[in-house]
Amino acid sequence: MKKGVFITFEGAEGSGKSTQIRNAASFFRHQKRQVVLLREPGGTRISEAIRSVLLDRGNRGMSHVTELLLYLSARAQIVHEKILPALRSGKVVICDRFEDSTLAYQGYGRGIPLPLIREVSRLVRGTLRPDLTFVLDIDIKKGLSRGGRHDRIEREAFSFHQKVRRGFLALARKEPRRVIVVDSGQPLPEVSRRVLEKLQNVFGE
Ligand SMILES: Nc1ncnc2c1ncn2[C@@H]1O[C@H](COP(=O)(O)OP(=O)(O)OP(=O)(O)O)[C@@H](O)[C@H]1O
Ligand SMILES: [Mg+2]
C-alpha cells in the first residue's frame, strides 16, 4: 500500500480553495488513489458543532482566546477521528484549512503570540504536518466579493483581513519547501495549472 499524503489549502475567503481542492482531488483520482476531502473547522460531528458556534454571527462577544481554543478543539477531533486513520490506510487527505489558518487568523490577525499557538497546536496535531500546503493569495476585496453571505469571521474589518493575508505570506516565506503561494487573482485556468504543475512535480508518477 502507498504511503498516505496530506495536503492542505489555505488562504482568504473566496480565494478559490474549494475550487482548487476539486482540481487536486481529480489529479490524485487519476492516479487511482483514494482521496478524502475534509474542511476545517468541521469534518466530524463534534467539529461541525464547534464550527457552527465559531461562525455564528450572533457570537460577536467571543473572546480571542475562546476562538483559538475552539478552532484547536475542532482540529483535535478531526485529526484523531479522520485524518490520522485515513493517512494510516494510505489515502490522500486534502484539507480545506489547517494549522496555518490558525497562525494567520488568530496569530497574525488577532495578535495572539505565535509561539503560544504553536505550543498548543503541537498537542493537537502531534507530529502530523502537511506534506504540501497551497496558499491561494488574493486581493482581499476581490476575495470577499467572490463569496456569498458573510459569516462572523468574514465580517471582520478590512485591516484584519490584511493582517491575515500578510500572515499567510510570512508563513510561506518561513517554510518555502512545504508552503507554495499561488497568485489566485489570475484567471482560474492559470491558477489550476500552477497547482497541477506543483502536484505533478512532487507526486507525479
Ligand atoms: N481564479 C479565479 N478567477 C475567478 N473566479 C474564481 C477563481 N477561483 C475561484 N473562483 C470563483 O470564486 C468563487 C469562490 O471560490 P471558492 O469557493 O473556490 O473559494 P473558497 O476559498 O473555497 O471560498 P470560501 O472561503 O468561501 O469557502 C467561486 O464562485 C469560484 O468559482
Ligand atoms: Mg470553500
XYZ file of N, CA, C and O and ligand atoms in Angstrom:
852
model
N 0.831 -1.196 0.000
C 0.000 0.000 0.000
C 0.872 1.255 0.000
O 1.888 1.308 0.658
N 0.422 2.266 -0.759
C 1.182 3.516 -0.831
C 1.080 4.289 0.484
O 0.125 4.149 1.228
N 2.070 5.115 0.700
C 2.087 5.960 1.891
C 1.006 7.046 1.765
O 0.765 7.552 0.671
N 0.369 7.384 2.863
C -0.624 8.454 2.836
C -0.001 9.791 2.485
O 1.199 9.995 2.681
N -0.836 10.664 1.932
C -0.375 12.010 1.570
C -1.325 13.018 2.205
O -2.543 12.855 2.148
N -0.745 14.044 2.805
C -1.574 15.062 3.478
C -1.313 16.425 2.847
O -0.196 16.940 2.898
N -2.362 16.971 2.223
C -2.235 18.263 1.539
C -3.243 19.241 2.113
O -4.406 18.887 2.356
N -2.809 20.480 2.323
C -3.751 21.483 2.827
C -3.818 22.682 1.882
O -2.842 23.011 1.213
N -4.995 23.287 1.847
C -5.210 24.522 1.073
C -5.569 25.632 2.039
O -6.463 25.473 2.877
N -4.869 26.726 1.915
C -5.052 27.862 2.817
C -5.270 29.128 2.002
O -4.917 29.179 0.823
N -5.777 30.137 2.677
C -5.975 31.421 2.001
C -7.258 32.063 2.484
O -8.017 31.470 3.250
N -7.480 33.274 2.017
C -8.625 34.043 2.475
C -9.932 33.439 1.964
O -9.935 32.560 1.101
N -11.033 33.983 2.498
C -12.353 33.616 1.989
C -12.440 34.006 0.522
O -12.012 35.092 0.139
N -12.960 33.100 -0.271
C -13.147 33.401 -1.692
C -11.876 33.350 -2.516
O -11.850 33.766 -3.669
N -10.812 32.791 -1.928
C -9.535 32.746 -2.659
C -9.491 31.600 -3.661
O -8.567 31.515 -4.469
N -10.473 30.712 -3.584
C -10.527 29.607 -4.541
C -10.121 28.260 -3.961
O -9.818 27.320 -4.705
N -10.159 28.137 -2.641
C -9.747 26.885 -2.000
C -10.603 25.710 -2.458
O -10.071 24.675 -2.886
N -11.938 25.882 -2.356
C -12.815 24.757 -2.732
C -12.601 24.362 -4.185
O -12.581 23.166 -4.524
N -12.430 25.353 -5.039
C -12.234 25.093 -6.468
C -10.944 24.310 -6.696
O -10.917 23.317 -7.444
N -9.869 24.738 -6.056
C -8.581 24.067 -6.267
C -8.499 22.713 -5.567
O -7.748 21.830 -5.984
N -9.296 22.544 -4.523
C -9.340 21.235 -3.869
C -9.958 20.204 -4.828
O -9.485 19.075 -4.949
N -10.987 20.627 -5.555
C -11.585 19.712 -6.549
C -10.564 19.377 -7.633
O -10.461 18.234 -8.087
N -9.787 20.364 -8.022
C -8.739 20.190 -9.019
C -7.690 19.175 -8.526
O -7.324 18.222 -9.227
N -7.239 19.356 -7.290
C -6.223 18.456 -6.725
C -6.785 17.050 -6.541
O -6.099 16.056 -6.795
N -8.041 16.970 -6.147
C -8.651 15.650 -5.935
C -8.674 14.872 -7.248
O -8.363 13.665 -7.274
N -8.984 15.562 -8.339
C -9.052 14.814 -9.604
C -7.647 14.389 -10.053
O -7.493 13.322 -10.652
N -6.631 15.178 -9.721
C -5.251 14.767 -10.013
C -4.951 13.410 -9.352
O -4.440 12.486 -9.995
N -5.282 13.269 -8.081
C -4.959 12.028 -7.372
C -5.879 10.878 -7.785
O -5.473 9.725 -7.805
N -7.136 11.212 -8.126
C -8.055 10.141 -8.559
C -7.595 9.550 -9.881
O -7.770 8.345 -10.117
N -6.981 10.378 -10.716
C -6.409 9.852 -11.958
C -5.307 8.848 -11.684
O -5.051 7.960 -12.494
N -4.662 9.012 -10.558
C -3.615 8.056 -10.165
C -4.220 6.848 -9.458
O -3.496 6.045 -8.869
N -5.534 6.775 -9.450
C -6.274 5.671 -8.812
C -6.076 5.645 -7.309
O -6.093 4.586 -6.680
N -5.831 6.820 -6.756
C -5.665 6.870 -5.315
C -6.983 7.234 -4.652
O -7.817 7.944 -5.227
N -7.153 6.747 -3.434
C -8.359 7.107 -2.679
C -8.154 8.462 -2.023
O -7.126 8.693 -1.370
N -9.115 9.360 -2.234
C -8.978 10.733 -1.767
C -10.045 11.032 -0.716
O -11.218 10.711 -0.905
N -9.622 11.628 0.373
C -10.556 12.051 1.416
C -10.519 13.570 1.486
O -9.457 14.160 1.645
N -11.696 14.197 1.304
C -11.767 15.660 1.345
C -12.376 16.109 2.676
O -13.436 15.624 3.059
N -11.686 16.998 3.346
C -12.167 17.476 4.644
C -12.108 18.984 4.714
O -11.299 19.598 4.020
N -12.975 19.558 5.540
C -12.889 21.001 5.732
C -12.785 21.328 7.211
O -13.295 20.614 8.059
N -12.091 22.433 7.443
C -11.902 22.888 8.814
C -12.486 24.272 9.011
O -12.351 25.108 8.101
N -13.045 24.600 10.136
C -13.366 23.648 11.193
C -14.562 22.806 10.768
O -15.458 23.304 10.105
N -14.525 21.542 11.093
C -15.629 20.648 10.750
C -15.120 19.252 10.443
O -14.050 18.861 10.889
N -15.898 18.516 9.669
C -15.460 17.198 9.204
C -15.803 16.033 10.117
O -15.677 14.882 9.713
N -16.210 16.317 11.341
C -16.721 15.267 12.225
C -17.944 15.872 12.915
O -18.126 17.099 12.900
N -18.714 15.030 13.553
C -19.926 15.516 14.226
C -19.580 16.583 15.267
O -20.163 17.659 15.302
N -18.572 16.273 16.083
C -18.182 17.206 17.151
C -17.621 18.501 16.545
O -17.971 19.606 16.955
N -16.762 18.333 15.531
C -16.117 19.519 14.944
C -17.118 20.412 14.207
O -16.970 21.632 14.186
N -18.135 19.802 13.585
C -19.153 20.609 12.897
C -19.975 21.404 13.917
O -20.380 22.539 13.654
N -20.210 20.801 15.089
C -20.949 21.519 16.140
C -20.119 22.724 16.591
O -20.650 23.822 16.781
N -18.812 22.528 16.713
C -17.930 23.639 17.108
C -17.918 24.688 16.003
O -17.945 25.885 16.264
N -17.899 24.237 14.734
C -17.907 25.177 13.597
C -19.101 26.132 13.670
O -18.971 27.325 13.441
N -20.259 25.564 13.993
C -21.436 26.433 13.962
C -21.354 27.481 15.069
O -21.819 28.609 14.888
N -20.730 27.153 16.193
C -20.537 28.158 17.248
C -19.566 29.240 16.755
O -19.797 30.434 16.925
N -18.496 28.803 16.082
C -17.466 29.750 15.630
C -17.987 30.736 14.582
O -17.619 31.903 14.578
N -18.817 30.244 13.669
C -19.212 31.091 12.550
C -20.531 31.833 12.779
O -20.900 32.698 11.996
N -21.210 31.505 13.873
C -22.498 32.121 14.182
C -22.349 33.646 14.347
O -21.595 34.113 15.200
N -23.087 34.391 13.547
C -22.967 35.848 13.600
C -23.502 36.413 14.914
O -23.234 37.540 15.264
N -24.256 35.588 15.648
C -24.757 36.019 16.959
C -23.675 36.000 18.031
O -23.837 36.587 19.107
N -22.551 35.345 17.760
C -21.499 35.203 18.784
C -20.431 36.292 18.671
O -19.240 36.005 18.779
N -20.878 37.515 18.533
C -19.916 38.622 18.369
C -19.063 38.842 19.615
O -17.960 39.346 19.523
N -19.554 38.416 20.764
C -18.813 38.678 22.006
C -17.715 37.662 22.288
O -17.120 37.676 23.375
N -17.418 36.778 21.345
C -16.442 35.718 21.622
C -15.037 36.291 21.832
O -14.554 37.074 21.028
N -14.370 35.856 22.911
C -13.004 36.350 23.160
C -12.044 35.664 22.193
O -12.323 34.579 21.671
N -10.921 36.313 21.970
C -9.948 35.756 21.021
C -9.405 34.408 21.484
O -9.140 33.525 20.678
N -9.271 34.276 22.812
C -8.750 33.009 23.344
C -9.787 31.897 23.181
O -9.462 30.771 22.802
N -11.047 32.234 23.433
C -12.119 31.246 23.224
C -12.094 30.781 21.772
O -12.170 29.577 21.479
N -11.983 31.760 20.879
C -11.963 31.443 19.444
C -10.816 30.503 19.100
O -11.001 29.475 18.435
N -9.625 30.846 19.587
C -8.450 29.998 19.317
C -8.685 28.571 19.804
O -8.461 27.604 19.071
N -9.177 28.458 21.048
C -9.317 27.121 21.631
C -10.419 26.320 20.940
O -10.317 25.101 20.819
N -11.447 26.997 20.463
C -12.493 26.276 19.731
C -11.953 25.746 18.402
O -12.217 24.598 18.033
N -11.201 26.577 17.685
C -10.606 26.094 16.430
C -9.706 24.876 16.693
O -9.731 23.894 15.952
N -8.914 24.988 17.750
C -7.989 23.888 18.039
C -8.741 22.638 18.500
O -8.345 21.519 18.173
N -9.845 22.835 19.218
C -10.642 21.670 19.650
C -11.236 20.958 18.446
O -11.218 19.721 18.361
N -11.761 21.753 17.519
C -12.334 21.150 16.310
C -11.248 20.366 15.568
O -11.485 19.266 15.054
N -10.044 20.934 15.523
C -8.945 20.268 14.810
C -8.515 18.993 15.524
O -8.251 17.971 14.887
N -8.436 19.044 16.851
C -8.008 17.860 17.606
C -8.894 16.672 17.246
O -8.426 15.542 17.060
N -10.193 16.949 17.111
C -11.137 15.867 16.827
C -10.992 15.330 15.405
O -11.011 14.120 15.181
N -10.805 16.216 14.448
C -10.713 15.750 13.057
C -9.385 15.028 12.826
O -9.312 14.065 12.045
N -8.342 15.454 13.500
C -7.047 14.767 13.381
C -7.198 13.335 13.891
O -6.812 12.371 13.228
N -7.799 13.227 15.061
C -7.952 11.925 15.721
C -8.916 11.006 14.970
O -8.639 9.840 14.741
N -10.050 11.579 14.559
C -11.138 10.751 14.034
C -11.008 10.489 12.533
O -11.430 9.434 12.054
N -10.461 11.440 11.782
C -10.455 11.300 10.324
C -9.062 11.292 9.688
O -8.757 10.421 8.871
N -8.246 12.304 10.009
C -7.013 12.484 9.235
C -6.021 11.343 9.490
O -5.557 10.693 8.539
N -5.725 11.074 10.750
C -4.726 10.036 11.032
C -5.161 8.651 10.535
O -4.366 7.959 9.879
N -6.405 8.233 10.778
C -6.810 6.911 10.259
C -6.708 6.829 8.728
O -6.269 5.811 8.186
N -7.076 7.912 8.028
C -7.023 7.886 6.557
C -5.577 7.788 6.078
O -5.262 7.026 5.156
N -4.691 8.545 6.701
C -3.285 8.500 6.289
C -2.682 7.128 6.581
O -1.906 6.599 5.782
N -3.067 6.537 7.711
C -2.557 5.201 8.053
C -2.977 4.167 7.028
O -2.270 3.198 6.783
N -4.148 4.368 6.412
C -4.559 3.380 5.406
C -4.131 3.803 4.003
O -4.636 3.270 3.009
N -3.216 4.757 3.914
C -2.582 5.076 2.630
C -3.358 6.030 1.740
O -3.047 6.176 0.557
N -4.364 6.690 2.289
C -5.189 7.585 1.457
C -4.541 8.967 1.303
O -3.624 9.325 2.041
N -5.080 9.706 0.324
C -4.681 11.101 0.137
C -5.713 11.954 0.871
O -6.901 11.886 0.567
N -5.260 12.716 1.835
C -6.164 13.585 2.589
C -5.930 15.024 2.148
O -4.806 15.525 2.205
N -7.004 15.660 1.670
C -6.901 17.072 1.271
C -7.797 17.871 2.193
O -9.004 17.623 2.276
N -7.187 18.797 2.888
C -7.934 19.527 3.914
C -8.045 21.009 3.550
O -7.073 21.658 3.191
N -9.276 21.505 3.652
C -9.600 22.906 3.420
C -9.319 23.619 4.744
O -10.115 23.548 5.662
N -8.146 24.228 4.845
C -7.619 24.895 6.043
C -7.040 23.896 7.040
O -7.547 22.789 7.207
N -5.969 24.357 7.722
C -5.361 23.589 8.810
C -4.589 24.566 9.690
O -4.984 25.733 9.811
N -3.474 24.133 10.232
C -2.774 24.942 11.239
C -2.363 26.335 10.759
O -2.348 27.299 11.537
N -2.007 26.469 9.484
C -1.572 27.784 9.000
C -2.690 28.814 9.121
O -2.423 29.991 9.343
N -3.940 28.377 8.957
C -5.054 29.314 9.128
C -5.111 29.829 10.563
O -5.398 30.994 10.801
N -4.859 28.948 11.521
C -4.885 29.378 12.923
C -3.776 30.390 13.182
O -3.971 31.408 13.852
N -2.597 30.120 12.633
C -1.482 31.054 12.816
C -1.792 32.386 12.124
O -1.513 33.454 12.663
N -2.402 32.327 10.937
C -2.693 33.551 10.190
C -3.820 34.356 10.850
O -3.686 35.558 11.062
N -4.943 33.700 11.175
C -6.105 34.426 11.701
C -5.955 34.770 13.186
O -6.148 35.917 13.587
N -5.657 33.750 13.997
C -5.605 34.028 15.442
C -4.247 34.614 15.850
O -4.157 35.354 16.805
N -3.193 34.265 15.108
C -1.865 34.800 15.392
C -1.695 36.184 14.768
O -1.813 37.203 15.442
N -1.465 36.218 13.462
C -1.243 37.499 12.791
C -2.480 38.398 12.856
O -2.370 39.598 13.028
N -3.672 37.826 12.729
C -4.888 38.630 12.689
C -5.295 39.157 14.059
O -5.459 40.353 14.258
N -5.430 38.247 15.032
C -5.917 38.645 16.367
C -4.794 39.098 17.289
O -5.057 39.655 18.360
N -3.572 38.726 16.979
C -2.443 39.169 17.800
C -2.066 38.232 18.936
O -1.327 38.607 19.842
N -2.546 37.002 18.913
C -2.102 36.027 19.925
C -0.687 35.581 19.534
O -0.432 35.270 18.368
N 0.253 35.560 20.497
C 1.644 35.238 20.149
C 1.779 33.881 19.439
O 1.246 32.866 19.907
N 2.490 33.895 18.316
C 2.643 32.667 17.525
C 3.268 31.514 18.320
O 2.818 30.375 18.186
N 4.300 31.764 19.142
C 4.901 30.638 19.866
C 3.898 29.934 20.765
O 3.921 28.710 20.902
N 2.971 30.716 21.362
C 1.938 30.112 22.212
C 1.014 29.219 21.388
O 0.662 28.114 21.783
N 0.613 29.723 20.223
C -0.290 28.939 19.359
C 0.415 27.658 18.924
O -0.169 26.573 18.941
N 1.681 27.810 18.540
C 2.424 26.623 18.070
C 2.515 25.562 19.164
O 2.429 24.362 18.897
N 2.696 26.032 20.401
C 2.833 25.106 21.526
C 1.560 24.271 21.713
O 1.589 23.053 21.760
N 0.408 24.960 21.791
C -0.858 24.235 21.998
C -1.159 23.386 20.771
O -1.700 22.287 20.877
N -0.788 23.926 19.616
C -1.029 23.229 18.364
C -0.322 21.869 18.305
O -0.816 20.930 17.699
N 0.833 21.804 18.935
C 1.578 20.538 18.945
C 0.803 19.454 19.663
O 0.869 18.268 19.330
N 0.058 19.887 20.672
C -0.780 18.945 21.415
C -1.896 18.410 20.517
O -2.317 17.271 20.619
N -2.353 19.264 19.620
C -3.491 18.949 18.761
C -3.092 18.018 17.619
O -3.796 17.075 17.293
N -1.948 18.270 17.019
C -1.595 17.516 15.809
C -0.463 16.521 16.018
O -0.149 15.751 15.099
N 0.174 16.535 17.213
C 1.302 15.631 17.437
C 2.386 15.902 16.408
O 2.762 17.052 16.201
N 2.825 14.867 15.732
C 3.898 15.048 14.742
C 3.343 15.236 13.333
O 4.097 15.343 12.380
N 2.018 15.271 13.215
C 1.413 15.404 11.885
C 1.684 16.782 11.281
O 1.403 17.802 11.908
N 2.243 16.815 10.095
C 2.435 18.058 9.334
C 1.982 17.807 7.909
O 2.148 16.693 7.402
N 1.457 18.823 7.224
C 1.111 18.615 5.811
C 2.366 18.318 4.993
O 3.428 18.888 5.255
N 2.227 17.439 4.012
C 3.339 17.199 3.085
C 3.506 18.392 2.164
O 4.610 18.710 1.729
N 2.372 19.021 1.839
C 2.394 20.168 0.940
C 1.206 21.069 1.277
O 0.112 20.577 1.554
N 1.457 22.374 1.238
C 0.398 23.347 1.534
C 0.358 24.391 0.430
O 1.403 24.922 0.045
N -0.837 24.665 -0.066
C -1.016 25.752 -1.034
C -1.641 26.938 -0.314
O -2.681 26.781 0.342
N -1.003 28.090 -0.450
C -1.634 29.341 -0.005
C -2.130 30.041 -1.258
O -1.347 30.398 -2.139
N -3.449 30.202 -1.353
C -4.030 30.897 -2.505
C -4.143 32.363 -2.120
O -4.922 32.724 -1.228
N -3.315 33.167 -2.768
C -3.215 34.567 -2.374
C -4.076 35.447 -3.270
O -3.946 35.403 -4.498
N -4.952 36.220 -2.635
C -5.891 37.036 -3.412
C -6.064 38.410 -2.776
O -6.001 38.536 -1.558
N -6.250 39.403 -3.577
C -6.618 40.735 -3.106
C -7.873 40.596 -2.236
O -8.822 39.902 -2.610
N -7.851 41.231 -1.061
C -8.916 40.990 -0.079
C -10.305 41.340 -0.617
O -11.256 40.561 -0.464
N -10.394 42.498 -1.235
C -11.714 42.916 -1.745
C -12.218 41.960 -2.817
O -13.391 41.609 -2.869
N -11.295 41.528 -3.659
C -11.656 40.599 -4.734
C -12.155 39.280 -4.135
O -13.172 38.728 -4.563
N -11.449 38.782 -3.138
C -11.817 37.520 -2.482
C -13.193 37.629 -1.837
O -14.058 36.784 -2.037
N -13.380 38.680 -1.046
C -14.661 38.827 -0.345
C -15.812 39.003 -1.320
O -16.915 38.534 -1.086
N -15.535 39.643 -2.456
C -16.615 39.858 -3.420
C -16.989 38.558 -4.139
O -18.082 38.441 -4.680
N -16.083 37.575 -4.112
C -16.428 36.282 -4.720
C -17.349 35.472 -3.817
O -18.011 34.548 -4.263
N -17.319 35.751 -2.508
C -18.103 34.954 -1.554
C -19.566 35.373 -1.541
O -19.954 36.353 -2.159
N -20.368 34.628 -0.817
C -21.787 34.948 -0.714
C -22.084 35.635 0.605
O -21.475 36.645 0.937
N -22.975 35.078 1.403
C -23.368 35.615 2.700
C -22.161 35.559 3.644
O -21.479 34.549 3.718
N -21.904 36.639 4.354
C -20.688 36.691 5.162
C -20.904 36.200 6.589
O -21.815 36.626 7.268
N -20.035 35.278 7.058
C -20.152 34.755 8.418
C -19.412 35.672 9.397
O -18.915 36.736 9.042
N -19.308 35.234 10.672
C -18.737 36.095 11.717
C -17.306 36.548 11.389
O -16.931 37.694 11.601
N -16.495 35.645 10.852
C -15.097 35.984 10.577
C -15.016 36.863 9.324
O -14.286 37.849 9.284
N -15.805 36.516 8.314
C -15.744 37.277 7.065
C -16.161 38.731 7.250
O -15.793 39.597 6.465
N -16.960 38.975 8.287
C -17.445 40.345 8.515
C -16.440 41.216 9.256
O -16.719 42.362 9.553
N -15.279 40.668 9.571
C -14.245 41.459 10.248
C -13.786 42.623 9.364
O -13.976 42.609 8.151
N -13.092 43.586 10.005
C -12.628 44.783 9.301
C -11.606 44.429 8.228
O -10.938 43.395 8.287
N -11.493 45.336 7.270
C -10.528 45.197 6.184
C -9.110 45.012 6.732
O -8.347 44.169 6.266
N -8.767 45.800 7.782
C -7.404 45.734 8.338
C -7.113 44.343 8.913
O -5.985 43.843 8.835
N -8.124 43.694 9.467
C -7.939 42.331 9.986
C -7.579 41.389 8.836
O -6.612 40.623 8.912
N -8.331 41.461 7.758
C -8.076 40.573 6.615
C -6.701 40.836 5.997
O -6.050 39.930 5.488
N -6.300 42.112 6.082
C -4.986 42.462 5.545
C -3.867 41.807 6.372
O -2.902 41.283 5.822
N -4.030 41.822 7.694
C -3.037 41.182 8.571
C -2.997 39.672 8.295
O -1.935 39.050 8.295
N -4.176 39.101 8.087
C -4.243 37.654 7.831
C -3.517 37.322 6.523
O -2.724 36.382 6.452
N -3.774 38.134 5.515
C -3.138 37.881 4.211
C -1.615 37.952 4.340
O -0.904 37.066 3.876
N -1.134 39.006 5.004
C 0.316 39.141 5.200
C 0.851 37.985 6.029
O 1.968 37.530 5.833
N 0.038 37.514 6.973
C 0.433 36.387 7.808
C 0.677 35.134 6.979
O 1.700 34.467 7.132
N -0.249 34.830 6.087
C -0.071 33.650 5.228
C 1.226 33.768 4.423
O 1.972 32.792 4.281
N 1.483 34.968 3.909
C 2.687 35.148 3.083
C 3.952 35.016 3.934
O 4.953 34.444 3.486
N 3.884 35.499 5.175
C 5.039 35.368 6.074
C 5.280 33.899 6.410
O 6.427 33.431 6.431
N 4.210 33.167 6.647
C 4.352 31.734 6.958
C 4.985 31.004 5.778
O 5.830 30.123 5.949
N 4.581 31.379 4.577
C 5.126 30.736 3.373
C 6.621 31.024 3.237
O 7.404 30.143 2.855
N 7.020 32.242 3.571
C 8.450 32.579 3.478
C 9.276 31.772 4.460
O 10.424 31.433 4.199
N 8.673 31.446 5.614
C 9.410 30.681 6.626
C 9.600 29.231 6.223
O 10.519 28.567 6.667
N 8.672 28.692 5.432
C 8.751 27.270 5.055
C 8.523 27.111 3.550
O 7.518 26.520 3.131
N 9.454 27.625 2.761
C 9.220 27.645 1.307
C 9.111 26.260 0.662
O 8.507 26.137 -0.403
N 9.665 25.251 1.296
C 9.562 23.911 0.697
C 8.164 23.322 0.860
O 7.636 22.672 -0.038
N 7.577 23.553 2.023
C 6.239 23.000 2.262
C 5.139 23.895 1.705
O 4.131 23.391 1.206
N 5.298 25.207 1.821
C 4.193 26.116 1.530
C 4.404 26.822 0.191
O 5.366 27.559 0.003
N 3.481 26.587 -0.717
C 3.563 27.163 -2.057
C 2.510 28.256 -2.191
O 1.320 28.011 -1.965
N 2.937 29.443 -2.551
C 1.984 30.541 -2.748
C 1.588 30.588 -4.222
O 2.445 30.580 -5.104
N 0.287 30.593 -4.466
C -0.195 30.718 -5.838
C -1.024 31.996 -5.931
O -1.918 32.222 -5.102
N -0.721 32.822 -6.900
C -1.474 34.065 -7.113
C -2.860 33.703 -7.651
O -3.022 33.325 -8.810
N -3.840 33.846 -6.759
C -5.184 33.391 -7.082
C -6.026 34.499 -7.720
O -7.211 34.310 -7.994
N -5.390 35.636 -7.979
C -6.082 36.705 -8.697
C -6.036 36.470 -10.195
O -6.680 37.174 -10.972
N -5.256 35.476 -10.597
C -5.144 35.154 -12.031
C -6.406 34.425 -12.492
O -7.161 33.896 -11.684
N -6.617 34.365 -13.803
C -7.763 33.598 -14.303
C -7.692 32.147 -13.820
O -6.599 31.598 -13.660
N -8.865 31.596 -13.578
C -8.950 30.255 -12.995
C -8.084 29.199 -13.704
O -7.391 28.426 -13.029
N -8.067 29.135 -15.048
C -7.262 28.082 -15.693
C -5.775 28.187 -15.320
O -5.099 27.163 -15.177
N -5.307 29.419 -15.145
C -3.903 29.625 -14.809
C -3.618 29.174 -13.363
O -2.594 28.540 -13.078
N -4.528 29.484 -12.452
C -4.365 29.054 -11.056
C -4.351 27.520 -11.009
O -3.485 26.901 -10.373
N -5.294 26.910 -11.710
C -5.382 25.444 -11.727
C -4.106 24.832 -12.308
O -3.599 23.822 -11.809
N -3.581 25.468 -13.347
C -2.370 24.958 -13.987
C -1.188 24.981 -13.009
O -0.411 24.036 -12.925
N -1.064 26.077 -12.258
C 0.026 26.200 -11.285
C -0.069 25.114 -10.209
O 0.925 24.525 -9.794
N -1.289 24.859 -9.742
C -1.488 23.844 -8.694
C -1.125 22.462 -9.237
O -0.386 21.695 -8.611
N -1.624 22.159 -10.449
C -1.352 20.838 -11.028
C 0.134 20.638 -11.304
O 0.667 19.535 -11.107
N 0.781 21.710 -11.740
C 2.215 21.631 -12.030
C 2.994 21.231 -10.779
O 3.863 20.364 -10.812
N 2.652 21.856 -9.664
C 3.344 21.537 -8.407
C 3.041 20.102 -7.968
O 3.944 19.356 -7.562
N 1.772 19.704 -8.072
C 1.406 18.335 -7.683
C 2.153 17.320 -8.540
O 2.631 16.296 -8.057
N 2.244 17.647 -9.837
C 2.945 16.751 -10.755
C 4.427 16.628 -10.362
O 4.984 15.535 -10.334
N 5.040 17.761 -10.016
C 6.451 17.736 -9.618
C 6.688 16.889 -8.383
O 7.666 16.168 -8.285
N 5.779 17.009 -7.421
C 6.011 16.360 -6.129
C 5.453 14.924 -6.105
O 6.084 14.018 -5.566
N 4.261 14.738 -6.702
C 3.583 13.445 -6.570
C 3.376 12.734 -7.896
O 2.689 11.707 -7.945
N 3.928 13.270 -8.992
C 3.710 12.653 -10.296
C 4.296 11.246 -10.358
O 5.276 10.961 -9.681
N 3.694 10.425 -11.189
C 4.159 9.028 -11.279
C 5.127 8.845 -12.438
O 5.124 9.605 -13.382
N -9.055 32.226 -10.315
C -10.357 32.543 -10.252
N -10.858 33.544 -11.001
C -12.156 33.885 -10.913
N -13.055 33.278 -10.142
C -12.631 32.268 -9.365
C -11.261 31.841 -9.374
N -11.133 30.811 -8.498
C -12.354 30.611 -7.967
N -13.264 31.472 -8.488
C -14.701 31.593 -8.154
O -14.755 32.354 -6.953
C -15.756 31.820 -6.057
C -15.112 31.397 -4.749
O -14.243 30.290 -4.991
P -14.126 29.102 -3.937
O -15.466 28.746 -3.395
O -13.307 28.030 -4.560
O -13.270 29.851 -2.802
P -13.042 29.402 -1.296
O -11.660 29.856 -0.966
O -13.347 27.979 -1.122
O -14.099 30.300 -0.556
P -14.744 30.091 0.910
O -13.737 30.637 1.876
O -15.972 30.934 0.837
O -15.010 28.630 1.077
C -16.401 30.669 -6.809
O -17.559 31.158 -7.426
C -15.351 30.271 -7.837
O -15.931 29.709 -8.998
Mg -14.630 26.994 0.196
